[in-house]
Short mmCIF file of C-alpha atoms in Angstrom, two decimals:
data_model
loop_
_atom_site.label_atom_id
_atom_site.label_comp_id
_atom_site.label_asym_id
_atom_site.label_seq_id
_atom_site.Cartn_x
_atom_site.Cartn_y
_atom_site.Cartn_z
CA MET S 895 17.96 129.30 -102.61
CA SER S 896 17.39 132.72 -101.33
CA GLU S 897 19.60 134.54 -98.98
CA GLU S 898 17.02 134.36 -96.33
CA GLN S 899 16.67 130.62 -96.61
CA LYS S 900 20.42 130.24 -96.42
CA ASN S 901 20.47 132.24 -93.23
CA THR S 902 17.68 130.13 -91.80
CA VAL S 903 19.47 126.89 -92.68
CA GLU S 904 22.71 128.17 -91.21
CA GLU S 905 20.92 129.23 -88.09
CA ALA S 906 19.30 125.82 -87.86
CA ILE S 907 22.68 124.14 -88.33
CA GLU S 908 24.25 126.38 -85.75
CA THR S 909 21.39 125.65 -83.38
CA VAL S 910 21.75 121.90 -83.89
CA LEU S 911 25.52 122.12 -83.58
CA GLY S 912 25.14 124.29 -80.48
CA GLU S 913 22.76 121.80 -78.95
CA GLU S 914 25.14 118.94 -79.76
CA ALA S 915 27.98 120.91 -78.19
CA VAL S 916 25.87 121.49 -75.09
CA GLU S 917 24.98 117.79 -75.01
CA GLN S 918 28.64 116.91 -75.52
CA GLU S 919 29.63 119.20 -72.67
CA ALA S 920 26.90 117.69 -70.50
CA VAL S 921 28.11 114.16 -71.28
CA GLU S 922 31.72 115.16 -70.60
CA GLY S 923 30.60 116.87 -67.35
CA THR S 924 28.68 113.74 -66.33
CA LEU S 925 31.70 111.61 -67.09
CA GLU S 926 33.91 113.92 -65.10
CA ARG S 927 31.46 113.82 -62.20
CA GLY S 928 31.28 110.02 -62.54
CA ASP S 929 35.07 109.83 -62.35
CA GLU S 930 35.01 112.08 -59.29
CA GLN S 931 32.33 109.95 -57.68
CA SER S 932 34.26 106.76 -58.48
CA ALA S 933 37.37 108.24 -56.93
CA LEU S 934 35.36 109.34 -53.88
CA ILE S 935 33.77 105.87 -53.56
CA GLU S 936 37.19 104.25 -53.87
CA GLU S 937 38.62 106.56 -51.19
CA LEU S 938 35.67 105.90 -48.86
CA THR S 939 36.00 102.15 -49.42
CA LYS S 940 39.67 102.32 -48.41
CA LYS S 941 38.79 104.34 -45.29
CA LEU S 942 36.06 101.84 -44.39
CA ALA S 943 38.47 98.91 -44.78
CA ALA S 944 41.04 100.71 -42.61
CA ALA S 945 38.39 101.45 -39.96
CA GLU S 946 37.22 97.81 -39.97
CA GLU S 947 40.82 96.64 -39.56
CA GLU S 948 41.30 99.05 -36.67
CA ILE S 949 38.09 97.80 -35.02
CA LYS S 950 39.31 94.22 -35.45
CA GLU S 951 42.64 95.12 -33.80
CA GLN S 952 40.84 96.91 -30.95
CA LYS S 953 38.57 93.89 -30.38
CA ASP S 954 41.63 91.66 -30.29
CA LEU S 955 43.28 93.96 -27.75
CA VAL S 956 40.14 93.95 -25.59
CA ILE S 957 39.96 90.13 -25.68
CA ARG S 958 43.64 89.89 -24.76
CA ALA S 959 43.19 92.37 -21.90
CA GLN S 960 40.22 90.41 -20.57
CA ALA S 961 42.16 87.13 -20.75
CA PHE S 962 45.14 88.75 -19.02
CA SER S 963 42.99 90.14 -16.20
CA GLN S 964 41.21 86.81 -15.74
CA ASN S 965 44.57 85.02 -15.56
CA GLU S 966 45.82 87.55 -13.01
CA ILE S 967 42.70 87.09 -10.89
CA ARG S 968 43.07 83.30 -11.09
CA LYS S 969 46.78 83.52 -10.17
CA ALA S 970 45.98 85.82 -7.25
CA GLY S 971 43.36 83.32 -6.04
CA ILE S 972 45.82 80.43 -6.30
CA ASP S 973 48.52 82.45 -4.51
CA ALA S 974 46.09 83.38 -1.74
CA GLU S 975 45.00 79.75 -1.35
CA ASN S 976 48.63 78.58 -1.22
CA ARG S 977 49.44 81.22 1.42
CA ARG S 978 46.38 80.15 3.43
CA LYS S 979 47.46 76.51 3.28
CA SER S 980 51.02 77.43 4.25
CA VAL S 981 49.81 79.41 7.26
CA LEU S 982 47.45 76.60 8.27
CA LYS S 983 50.25 74.05 7.93
CA THR S 984 52.56 76.17 10.09
CA PHE S 985 49.79 76.66 12.64
CA ALA S 986 48.98 72.94 12.64
CA ASN S 987 52.64 72.02 13.10
CA ALA S 988 52.72 74.28 16.14
CA LEU S 989 49.50 72.85 17.66
CA THR S 990 49.79 69.12 16.92
CA PRO S 991 52.44 68.51 19.59
CA VAL S 992 50.11 70.15 22.12
CA VAL S 993 47.33 67.72 21.12
CA ASP S 994 49.81 64.82 21.34
CA HIS S 995 50.87 65.84 24.87
CA LEU S 996 47.28 66.24 26.06
CA GLU S 997 46.40 62.78 24.66
CA LEU S 998 49.47 61.27 26.37
CA ALA S 999 48.52 62.95 29.64
CA ILE S 1000 45.03 61.44 29.46
CA GLN S 1001 46.38 57.98 28.55
CA HIS S 1002 48.83 57.92 31.46
CA ALA S 1003 46.60 59.55 34.07
CA ASP S 1004 45.40 57.50 36.99
CA LYS S 1005 41.67 57.69 36.34
CA GLU S 1006 40.88 55.68 39.48
CA ASN S 1007 42.40 58.32 41.72
CA GLU S 1008 39.54 60.60 42.84
CA THR S 1009 41.95 63.39 43.65
CA LEU S 1010 43.20 63.54 40.04
CA LYS S 1011 39.75 63.07 38.43
CA PRO S 1012 38.96 66.84 38.14
CA MET S 1013 42.36 67.46 36.56
CA VAL S 1014 41.90 64.58 34.09
CA ASP S 1015 38.41 65.88 33.22
CA GLY S 1016 39.86 69.36 32.64
CA VAL S 1017 42.57 67.98 30.36
CA GLU S 1018 39.95 65.98 28.42
CA MET S 1019 37.76 69.08 27.99
CA THR S 1020 40.79 71.10 26.88
CA LEU S 1021 41.66 68.41 24.32
CA THR S 1022 38.06 68.29 23.04
CA GLU S 1023 37.92 72.08 22.59
CA LEU S 1024 41.32 72.16 20.92
CA LEU S 1025 40.26 69.45 18.43
CA LYS S 1026 37.04 71.39 17.69
CA ALA S 1027 39.04 74.58 17.14
CA ILE S 1028 41.52 73.04 14.71
CA SER S 1029 38.69 71.19 12.93
CA SER S 1030 36.82 74.48 12.42
CA ILE S 1031 39.78 75.93 10.51
CA GLY S 1032 40.10 72.90 8.25
CA ILE S 1033 42.63 70.68 10.06
CA GLN S 1034 41.46 67.08 10.46
CA GLN S 1035 42.99 64.44 12.71
CA ILE S 1036 43.97 61.10 11.13
CA ASP S 1037 43.25 58.20 13.51
CA PRO S 1038 43.61 55.09 11.28
CA MET S 1039 43.11 52.34 13.89
CA GLY S 1040 41.72 49.23 12.14
CA GLU S 1041 42.15 50.69 8.62
CA THR S 1042 44.25 49.25 5.82
CA LEU S 1043 47.69 50.85 5.52
CA ASN S 1044 47.61 53.89 3.23
CA PRO S 1045 51.18 55.05 2.46
CA GLU S 1046 49.89 58.54 1.60
CA LYS S 1047 48.43 59.05 5.09
CA HIS S 1048 50.24 56.51 7.27
CA GLN S 1049 53.86 55.88 8.12
CA ALA S 1050 54.47 52.26 9.16
CA MET S 1051 56.92 52.27 12.06
CA SER S 1052 56.93 48.51 12.63
CA MET S 1053 55.15 45.29 11.68
CA GLN S 1054 53.93 42.51 13.89
CA VAL S 1055 51.98 39.27 13.58
CA VAL S 1056 48.48 39.54 15.07
CA GLU S 1057 46.21 36.50 15.11
CA GLY S 1058 42.97 36.94 13.13
CA VAL S 1059 44.05 40.23 11.52
CA PRO S 1060 44.83 40.29 7.79
CA ALA S 1061 48.14 41.70 6.57
CA ASN S 1062 48.60 45.47 6.17
CA GLN S 1063 46.00 46.44 8.79
CA VAL S 1064 46.78 49.17 11.32
CA VAL S 1065 46.87 47.44 14.71
CA ALA S 1066 48.25 50.32 16.79
CA VAL S 1067 48.58 54.08 16.38
CA MET S 1068 51.78 55.46 17.88
CA GLN S 1069 51.03 59.04 16.86
CA LYS S 1070 47.94 60.41 15.08
CA GLY S 1071 48.38 62.28 11.84
CA TYR S 1072 46.85 65.51 10.52
CA GLU S 1073 45.63 66.73 7.15
CA LEU S 1074 44.06 69.85 5.72
CA SER S 1075 40.44 69.59 4.61
CA GLY S 1076 41.59 69.61 0.95
CA GLY S 1077 43.56 66.40 1.54
CA GLN S 1078 47.07 67.85 1.96
CA ILE S 1079 48.90 65.81 4.59
CA ILE S 1080 50.44 67.88 7.36
CA ARG S 1081 51.81 64.91 9.27
CA PRO S 1082 51.26 61.21 8.51
CA ALA S 1083 50.03 58.94 11.29
CA MET S 1084 52.76 56.73 12.76
CA VAL S 1085 51.37 53.21 12.96
CA VAL S 1086 52.11 49.56 13.65
CA VAL S 1087 50.94 47.30 10.84
CA SER S 1088 49.99 43.62 10.90
CA LYS S 1089 51.91 41.08 8.82
CA GLU S 1090 51.34 37.50 7.82
CA ALA S 1091 52.65 34.80 10.12
#
């Protein structure tokens, strides 16, 4: 083989080896970049998981805050309603004796006496207006005449035998009772109840 051919073969070998080295470097570079990308993907995945966890915690905090505020609003409403009922009960306790006295005045008035008739009419009108006023704010009068005894609304003061009336019927009302429109008893009606002979 001539010297020239040897040089050509060596050059060819060097070229092939150089190309393989370049390819090897390229493969190693790709692998290095792949490792970098894998590390970057892994880091981003961790950050995403942390962000999702933080969002979950924030959602939970928002739900808890909403529930807390709704409970506070509900409690405030209940407190306001209880205060309203308490004020109404106090007001009713102050006014019910006035109604009782007006009713007694009308019952005992001499309605045949023409001189007293204007006064009796005035007392009746005053009673009517007072009953309308307390009714408009949610206070109802309990007048159980002829009803069956209801221990929640009536207080039996005595019992008596009444012909033709079944047992436990209200036969007389000694004092009318009062309740709030929601059913809370302010004062039970004091009644006389029938009993069996």
